Coordinates of C-alpha atoms in Angstrom, one line a residue:
X179 CA -5.7 34.9 24.3
X180 CA -3.4 35.7 27.8
X181 CA -2.2 33.7 30.5
X182 CA -5.0 33.0 33.7
X183 CA -4.0 32.7 37.1
X184 CA -2.8 29.2 37.2
X185 CA -3.5 27.8 33.7
X186 CA -4.3 28.7 30.4
X187 CA -5.6 26.5 26.9
X188 CA -5.9 27.7 23.4
X189 CA -4.7 27.9 19.6
X190 CA -1.8 30.9 19.7
X191 CA -1.1 32.3 17.1
X192 CA 1.8 35.6 17.0
X193 CA 3.8 37.2 14.6
X194 CA 6.9 35.4 12.9
X195 CA 9.9 34.9 15.1
X196 CA 13.0 36.2 14.9
X197 CA 16.0 35.3 13.5
X198 CA 17.0 31.5 15.2
X199 CA 14.0 30.7 15.2
X200 CA 11.9 30.6 12.2
X201 CA 13.6 27.8 9.2
X202 CA 15.4 29.7 7.3
X203 CA 13.3 28.1 4.2
X204 CA 10.1 27.4 3.9
X205 CA 8.9 24.5 5.9
X206 CA 8.3 21.4 3.9
X207 CA 5.5 18.5 3.9
X208 CA 5.8 16.1 6.7
X209 CA 8.8 13.6 7.1
X210 CA 7.5 10.1 5.8
X211 CA 7.4 7.7 8.4
X212 CA 9.5 4.1 9.1
X213 CA 8.7 1.0 9.1
X214 CA 9.3 -1.6 12.3
X215 CA 11.3 -4.1 9.8
X216 CA 14.5 -3.0 11.2
X217 CA 14.3 -3.7 14.4
X218 CA 12.4 -7.0 14.3
X219 CA 15.6 -8.3 12.1
X220 CA 17.7 -6.8 14.8
X221 CA 15.4 -8.8 17.2
X222 CA 15.6 -11.6 14.9
X223 CA 19.4 -11.6 15.0
X224 CA 19.5 -11.0 18.9
X225 CA 17.9 -14.6 19.3
X226 CA 19.6 -16.3 17.0
X227 CA 23.1 -15.6 18.3
X228 CA 21.8 -16.4 22.4
X229 CA 20.4 -19.6 20.8
X230 CA 24.3 -20.1 19.1
X231 CA 25.9 -19.3 22.4
X232 CA 24.2 -22.4 23.9
X233 CA 24.3 -24.7 21.4
X234 CA 27.7 -25.7 20.8
X235 CA 27.3 -27.1 24.7
X236 CA 24.4 -28.8 24.3
X237 CA 25.9 -30.7 20.9
X238 CA 29.1 -31.9 23.1
X239 CA 26.9 -33.0 26.2
X240 CA 26.0 -36.4 27.0
X241 CA 22.6 -37.0 28.9
X242 CA 24.1 -39.4 30.9
X243 CA 26.4 -36.8 32.9
X244 CA 23.7 -35.1 34.4
X245 CA 22.8 -37.9 36.5
X246 CA 24.0 -36.1 39.2
X247 CA 24.1 -33.1 41.6
X248 CA 27.3 -32.5 40.6
X249 CA 27.0 -32.7 36.9
X250 CA 23.8 -30.4 37.1
X251 CA 25.0 -28.0 39.0
X252 CA 28.1 -27.9 36.6
X253 CA 26.4 -28.0 33.7
X254 CA 24.5 -24.6 34.8
X255 CA 27.7 -23.1 35.7
X256 CA 28.6 -23.6 32.2
X257 CA 25.9 -22.4 30.1
X258 CA 24.5 -19.7 32.5
X259 CA 28.7 -18.1 31.6
X260 CA 28.4 -18.6 27.9
X261 CA 24.9 -16.9 28.7
X262 CA 27.0 -14.0 30.2
X263 CA 29.6 -14.1 27.6
X264 CA 27.5 -13.8 24.9
X265 CA 25.2 -10.6 26.8
X266 CA 28.3 -8.6 27.8
X267 CA 29.5 -8.4 24.0
X268 CA 25.6 -7.4 23.7
X269 CA 25.9 -4.9 26.3
X270 CA 29.2 -3.2 25.1
X271 CA 28.0 -3.4 21.2
X272 CA 24.6 -1.7 22.2
X273 CA 27.1 1.2 24.3
X274 CA 29.3 1.2 20.5
X275 CA 27.1 4.0 19.4
X276 CA 26.9 2.5 16.0
X277 CA 24.9 4.4 13.3
X278 CA 23.2 1.1 12.2
X279 CA 22.0 0.8 16.2
X280 CA 20.9 4.3 16.5
X281 CA 18.8 4.3 13.7
X282 CA 16.8 1.1 13.9
X283 CA 15.9 1.4 17.7
X284 CA 16.8 4.5 18.9
X285 CA 17.8 5.9 22.6
X286 CA 14.8 4.5 24.5
X287 CA 15.1 1.6 23.0
X288 CA 18.1 1.0 23.4
X289 CA 18.3 2.6 27.0
X290 CA 15.4 0.4 27.9
X291 CA 17.0 -2.6 26.2
X292 CA 20.7 -2.5 27.7
X293 CA 18.4 -1.9 31.2
X294 CA 16.9 -5.1 30.6
X295 CA 20.2 -7.1 29.2
X296 CA 22.8 -5.6 32.1
X297 CA 20.3 -7.1 35.1
X298 CA 20.2 -10.8 33.2
X299 CA 23.7 -10.6 33.0
X300 CA 24.3 -9.1 36.0
X301 CA 22.3 -12.4 38.2
X302 CA 24.3 -15.0 34.7
X303 CA 27.6 -13.9 36.2
X304 CA 26.9 -13.9 39.4
X305 CA 25.3 -17.8 38.6
X306 CA 27.8 -18.7 36.7
X307 CA 30.7 -18.1 39.8
X308 CA 28.0 -19.4 42.6
X309 CA 27.0 -22.6 40.3
X310 CA 30.9 -23.3 39.5
X311 CA 32.2 -22.5 42.8
X312 CA 29.8 -25.1 44.3
X313 CA 29.9 -28.0 41.6
X314 CA 33.9 -28.1 41.9
X315 CA 33.7 -27.9 45.2
X316 CA 31.2 -30.6 45.7
X317 CA 33.5 -32.9 42.8
X318 CA 36.6 -32.0 44.6
X319 CA 35.4 -32.6 47.9
X320 CA 36.5 -29.1 49.2
X321 CA 35.2 -26.4 51.1
X322 CA 34.0 -23.2 49.2
X323 CA 36.7 -21.1 50.3
X324 CA 39.1 -24.1 49.9
X325 CA 37.4 -23.9 45.7
X326 CA 37.3 -20.0 45.5
X327 CA 41.1 -20.1 46.3
X328 CA 41.7 -23.1 44.0
X329 CA 40.4 -21.7 41.2
X330 CA 42.3 -18.2 41.9
X331 CA 45.6 -20.3 42.4
X332 CA 45.5 -23.0 39.9
X333 CA 43.5 -22.2 36.6
X334 CA 44.9 -19.9 34.4
X335 CA 43.2 -16.1 34.0
X336 CA 41.0 -16.5 36.8
X337 CA 41.6 -13.6 38.7
X338 CA 41.0 -11.0 35.9
X339 CA 38.1 -13.1 35.8
X340 CA 37.5 -12.6 38.9
X341 CA 37.9 -8.6 38.7
X342 CA 35.7 -8.7 35.6
X343 CA 32.7 -9.8 37.7
X344 CA 33.3 -7.0 40.5
X345 CA 33.5 -4.7 37.9
X346 CA 29.8 -5.8 36.3
X347 CA 28.8 -6.1 39.7
X348 CA 29.6 -2.1 40.9
X349 CA 28.2 -0.8 37.0
X350 CA 24.6 -2.8 37.9
X351 CA 24.9 -1.1 41.2
X352 CA 25.9 2.3 40.1
X353 CA 22.9 1.3 37.4
X354 CA 19.9 1.1 39.7
X355 CA 17.5 4.2 39.7
X356 CA 18.0 5.5 43.1
X357 CA 22.1 5.7 42.8
X358 CA 22.3 6.9 39.3
X359 CA 20.4 10.0 40.6
X360 CA 22.5 10.9 42.8
X361 CA 25.5 10.3 41.2
X362 CA 27.6 13.2 38.6
X363 CA 26.6 11.9 35.5
X364 CA 30.2 12.6 34.5
X365 CA 31.5 9.8 37.3
X366 CA 28.3 7.4 36.8
X367 CA 29.0 8.0 32.6
X368 CA 32.8 6.7 33.4
X369 CA 32.2 4.4 35.5
X370 CA 29.6 2.5 33.3
X371 CA 32.8 3.1 30.3
X372 CA 34.5 -0.1 32.6
X373 CA 32.4 -2.0 31.0
X374 CA 34.7 -2.4 28.3
X375 CA 37.5 -3.9 30.5
X376 CA 35.5 -6.3 31.8
X377 CA 35.3 -7.5 28.6
X378 CA 38.8 -7.8 28.3
X379 CA 39.7 -8.7 31.5
X380 CA 36.7 -11.2 30.8
X381 CA 38.3 -12.8 27.6
X382 CA 41.6 -14.6 28.8
X383 CA 39.0 -17.4 31.2
X384 CA 37.2 -18.2 28.6
X385 CA 39.5 -19.1 25.8
X386 CA 42.2 -21.0 28.5
X387 CA 39.2 -23.0 30.9
X388 CA 36.0 -23.0 29.3
X389 CA 34.5 -26.1 28.7
X390 CA 33.3 -25.3 24.9
X391 CA 36.0 -22.8 24.3
X392 CA 39.4 -23.9 25.5
X393 CA 40.0 -26.7 22.0
X394 CA 40.5 -25.4 18.9
X395 CA 37.7 -25.4 16.3
X396 CA 35.1 -23.8 15.0
X397 CA 33.1 -23.0 18.2
X398 CA 36.2 -20.9 19.4
X399 CA 37.1 -19.2 16.2
X400 CA 33.3 -18.0 15.9
X401 CA 33.3 -16.5 20.1
X402 CA 36.8 -14.8 18.8
X403 CA 34.9 -13.6 15.1
X404 CA 32.3 -12.0 17.9
X405 CA 34.7 -10.2 20.0
X406 CA 36.7 -8.7 16.9
X407 CA 33.4 -6.9 15.4
X408 CA 32.3 -5.9 18.6
X409 CA 35.5 -4.1 18.7
X410 CA 35.4 -3.3 15.3
X411 CA 32.0 -1.5 16.2
X412 CA 33.6 -0.1 18.9
X413 CA 36.4 1.7 17.2
X414 CA 34.0 2.2 14.4
X415 CA 31.1 4.3 16.8
X416 CA 32.7 5.8 19.3
X417 CA 36.3 6.8 16.9
X418 CA 36.4 6.6 13.6
X419 CA 33.1 7.9 12.4
X420 CA 33.2 11.5 15.0
X421 CA 36.7 11.5 13.7
X422 CA 34.9 11.8 10.5
X423 CA 32.4 14.2 11.4
X424 CA 33.8 16.7 13.3
X425 CA 36.9 17.0 10.4
X426 CA 34.4 17.1 7.9
X427 CA 32.0 20.1 9.1
X428 CA 34.3 21.6 12.0
X429 CA 31.5 23.2 14.0
X430 CA 32.3 26.3 16.1
X431 CA 30.1 28.5 18.3
X432 CA 28.8 31.4 16.8
X433 CA 26.2 33.4 19.7
X434 CA 24.8 32.1 22.8
X435 CA 21.6 34.0 23.8
X436 CA 19.5 34.4 26.7
X437 CA 16.1 32.3 26.4
X438 CA 15.2 32.8 30.3
X439 CA 17.3 33.7 33.7
X440 CA 18.0 30.1 33.8
X441 CA 17.9 29.0 29.6
X442 CA 20.3 29.8 26.9
X443 CA 20.2 28.9 23.3
X444 CA 23.8 28.1 21.6
X445 CA 24.6 28.9 17.4
X446 CA 26.6 26.6 15.8
X447 CA 28.7 27.3 12.4
X448 CA 30.5 25.1 10.8
X449 CA 31.2 23.8 7.1
X450 CA 28.2 21.5 4.9
X451 CA 25.6 21.6 7.0
X452 CA 23.5 21.1 4.7
X453 CA 25.1 18.0 4.4
X454 CA 24.6 16.3 7.5
X455 CA 21.5 13.3 7.8
X456 CA 19.8 15.1 10.6
X457 CA 16.0 15.0 11.9
X458 CA 14.4 17.4 14.4
X459 CA 13.8 15.7 17.4
X460 CA 17.9 14.2 17.5
X461 CA 20.4 14.6 19.6
X462 CA 23.6 15.4 19.7
X463 CA 26.4 15.0 22.2
X464 CA 28.1 17.9 22.4
X465 CA 31.9 18.9 23.8
X466 CA 33.0 22.0 23.7
X467 CA 36.8 22.8 23.6
X468 CA 37.7 25.6 25.9
X469 CA 39.0 25.7 29.5
X470 CA 36.2 24.7 31.6
X471 CA 34.2 21.9 29.5
X472 CA 36.4 20.2 27.0
X473 CA 36.9 17.1 29.4
X474 CA 33.0 16.3 29.6
X475 CA 30.4 15.2 26.7
X476 CA 26.9 16.0 27.3
X477 CA 23.8 14.9 25.2
X478 CA 21.2 17.8 24.0
X479 CA 18.5 17.7 21.2
X480 CA 18.8 20.7 18.1
X481 CA 15.8 22.9 18.9
X482 CA 15.9 23.9 15.3
X483 CA 15.4 21.4 12.3
X484 CA 18.3 21.6 10.0
X485 CA 18.6 24.8 7.9
X486 CA 22.2 24.0 6.2
X487 CA 23.4 27.1 7.8
X488 CA 23.6 27.0 11.8
X489 CA 22.7 24.3 14.5
X490 CA 20.9 25.4 18.0
X491 CA 20.8 23.4 20.9
X492 CA 18.6 25.2 24.3
X493 CA 20.3 24.8 27.5
X494 CA 18.8 25.0 31.1
X495 CA 21.3 25.6 32.9
X496 CA 21.1 23.4 36.1
X497 CA 24.6 22.3 37.1
X498 CA 28.4 23.4 36.6
X499 CA 29.0 22.0 33.0
X500 CA 26.3 24.5 32.0
X501 CA 26.7 27.2 33.9
X502 CA 29.8 27.0 31.7
X503 CA 28.3 27.5 28.5
X504 CA 26.6 30.9 29.2
X505 CA 30.2 31.8 28.8
X506 CA 31.7 30.6 25.7
X507 CA 32.8 32.4 23.1
X508 CA 32.5 33.1 19.8
X509 CA 34.4 30.5 17.6
X510 CA 35.6 28.1 20.5
X511 CA 35.7 24.8 18.5
X512 CA 32.6 21.7 18.9
X513 CA 33.3 18.3 19.0
X514 CA 30.2 16.7 18.0
X515 CA 28.8 12.8 18.0
X516 CA 25.5 12.2 16.3
X517 CA 23.3 12.5 15.1
X518 CA 21.5 10.2 17.3
X519 CA 17.9 9.0 18.0
X520 CA 14.2 8.2 17.0
X521 CA 12.7 10.8 18.6
X522 CA 11.6 12.0 15.2
X523 CA 9.0 12.2 12.9
X524 CA 10.4 9.5 10.5
X525 CA 9.7 7.3 13.3
X526 CA 5.6 7.8 14.2
X527 CA 2.9 5.3 13.7
X528 CA 0.4 7.4 12.7
X529 CA -0.2 10.1 10.7
X530 CA -0.8 12.3 13.3
X531 CA 0.9 13.3 16.5
X532 CA 0.3 15.2 19.8
X533 CA 3.2 16.2 21.7
X534 CA 3.7 17.2 25.4
X535 CA 6.6 18.7 26.3
X536 CA 7.7 20.3 30.1
X537 CA 10.0 23.5 30.4
X538 CA 13.1 23.0 28.2
X539 CA 11.8 19.8 27.3
X540 CA 10.1 21.6 24.5
X541 CA 13.5 21.9 22.9
X542 CA 13.4 18.5 20.7
X543 CA 9.5 19.6 20.2
X544 CA 10.0 22.3 18.5
X545 CA 12.8 21.2 16.2
X546 CA 9.9 17.9 15.0
X547 CA 7.0 20.7 14.4
X548 CA 8.7 21.7 11.6
X549 CA 9.0 17.8 10.4
X550 CA 5.2 16.9 11.2
X551 CA 2.2 16.9 8.7
X552 CA 0.0 19.7 9.5
X553 CA -2.5 19.3 12.2
X554 CA -0.3 18.5 14.8
X555 CA -1.2 19.6 18.7
X556 CA 1.2 20.7 20.8
X557 CA 0.7 20.8 24.9
X558 CA 3.7 22.5 26.6
X559 CA 4.0 22.6 29.6
X560 CA 5.6 25.4 32.7
X561 CA 5.2 26.5 35.9
X562 CA 4.9 30.3 34.9
X563 CA 4.6 32.7 31.6
X564 CA 8.0 33.4 31.9
X565 CA 9.4 29.8 31.8
X566 CA 7.5 29.6 28.2
X567 CA 10.5 29.3 25.9
X568 CA 10.7 30.1 22.2
X569 CA 7.2 31.0 22.5
X570 CA 7.0 33.3 19.0
X571 CA 8.6 31.0 17.3
X572 CA 5.5 28.0 18.9
X573 CA 3.0 31.2 17.4
X574 CA 5.0 30.8 13.9
X575 CA 4.8 27.9 13.4
X576 CA 1.1 26.8 14.4
X577 CA 0.1 29.3 11.8
X578 CA 2.6 27.6 9.8
X579 CA 2.0 24.4 10.2
X580 CA -1.6 24.6 11.4
X581 CA -0.4 23.5 14.7
X582 CA -2.7 23.7 17.9
X583 CA -0.8 24.6 20.8
X584 CA -2.2 25.2 24.5
X585 CA 0.1 26.8 27.0
X586 CA -0.4 24.7 30.5
X587 CA 0.7 27.4 33.2
X588 CA 0.6 26.9 37.1
X589 CA 2.6 24.3 39.7
X590 CA 1.6 20.1 39.3
X591 CA -0.6 21.2 42.3
X592 CA -2.6 24.0 41.0
X593 CA -6.2 22.3 39.7
X594 CA -6.5 23.7 36.2
X595 CA -3.2 22.0 35.2
X596 CA -4.5 19.2 36.6
X597 CA -7.3 19.1 35.2
X598 CA -5.9 18.8 31.3
X599 CA -3.1 17.0 32.4
X600 CA -5.7 14.3 33.5
X601 CA -7.3 11.4 31.1
X602 CA -10.6 14.0 30.6
X603 CA -8.5 17.0 30.2
X604 CA -6.2 15.3 27.6
X605 CA -9.4 13.9 25.3
X606 CA -11.2 17.4 25.4
X607 CA -8.2 18.9 24.0
X608 CA -8.0 16.5 21.6
X609 CA -10.7 14.3 20.8
X610 CA -8.6 12.4 18.3
X611 CA -6.3 11.3 21.2
X612 CA -5.7 7.5 20.8
X613 CA -5.4 7.9 16.6
X614 CA -2.4 10.1 17.6
X615 CA 1.3 9.2 18.1
X616 CA 2.5 10.8 21.4
X617 CA 5.7 12.3 21.9
X618 CA 7.1 13.3 25.5
X619 CA 10.4 15.7 26.8
X620 CA 10.5 17.2 29.8
X621 CA 10.8 16.7 34.0
X622 CA 10.7 12.9 34.9
X623 CA 7.7 13.8 37.1
X624 CA 6.1 15.3 34.5
X625 CA 6.2 12.2 31.5
X626 CA 5.7 9.9 34.1
X627 CA 2.3 11.2 35.7
X628 CA 2.2 12.1 31.6
X629 CA 2.3 7.8 30.8
X630 CA -0.1 7.5 33.2
X631 CA -2.8 9.6 32.1
X632 CA -2.4 8.7 28.6
X633 CA -2.6 4.7 29.0
X634 CA -5.8 5.1 31.0
X635 CA -7.0 7.7 28.1
X636 CA -6.6 4.5 26.2
X637 CA -3.0 5.4 24.2
X638 CA -1.5 2.7 23.3
X639 CA 2.4 1.9 24.6
X640 CA 3.5 1.4 21.1
X641 CA 2.2 5.2 20.2
X642 CA 4.3 6.7 23.0
X643 CA 7.2 8.2 22.6
X644 CA 10.3 9.5 25.2
X645 CA 13.3 11.3 24.8
X646 CA 15.7 9.1 26.3
X647 CA 18.9 10.3 25.4
X648 CA 21.8 8.9 26.9
X649 CA 23.6 5.2 27.3

């Protein structure tokens, strides 16, 4: 098959891939699927926790106290305060990188839940503040500004609580998609980590002023235990597990290979690599300990399944940090956290799969091809033939795994690629499309258009998997 002017489709077969691309051992059978039981259990725990957070207010509040507007306002303020306190704990827990959560939910679901819970938390915090200020002002016959001043001067730990609320508003604003896209990744990431500070600053006023929490008893003890559990999860997921992993495996850079003018592959070696429990499609957060990169940590997927001898990540050079990676020297030490994510063959819901990649988004899908059952299909979008990465390896896997591979080459406005990526074009290439899981990884525009086309083609949302890397 040869490339046409605007696009090319067809099954590619070719020579065996060179060292670095071909699996070190015979291609294994497909990785077995995992059920959704863990996700459902975690969802049930979340809702039960929310009920448990509000239940003390319900049990301790006599019906007569809600007879007037002032009582309703203060009651609503206390309820939203309990909800906000609980959601803040959930938010920080989702940021803990706890292995049990990441294995059962995966990056996409955690990211979506983090976004949704974060928006609800912001509303709850603002409602808690506004309702209590207005309610207390009515109760004490004070002005709104006068009541704010009274809270700050006469109530213990209120200054820190107001600062915590300000931090959460700032974090919420930086999470808006338009704002986030304009911020450098590291700046956004460090601003996001101030959520930990909000947890610390908001802790005191809950127990010194909270109607349900200031008196000693089982409710107060339960909330303190919840705080301790979340802090323990943070220490475990962010400190102990990464430290143990890196002391055990001691990763170092072995080589840096140019895959194209703007894409490199980094090969890593280390100790006991065969004991790393990883799946194709998962990612690590990498910190390269050289003078230009040590202070930054970025998520990159592996572009080859584990083979016990080396690890490989394939990176597109798009900014200052990734440009520094071109100059990594063999022997550079690497600090890694992971593996993470459920963008894997084990989390499919159907036996067969369709993979759709764009540009460097081929990396996790190429690794996943080694672990999917035979009969998978791959559609690879690229602007030019030179932008097609790892094609020798894909050709080898097409033969070894009986995989259909189509290279769709051309700009997004060319009629050929637009036709192929339409609902009709996808069904023409993959007639059993609706009976497959679909994995997508690539530029945001490509992924959004592909999801729309897949949904119009009748693919259920639960069968569409997106590569989402980071909180």
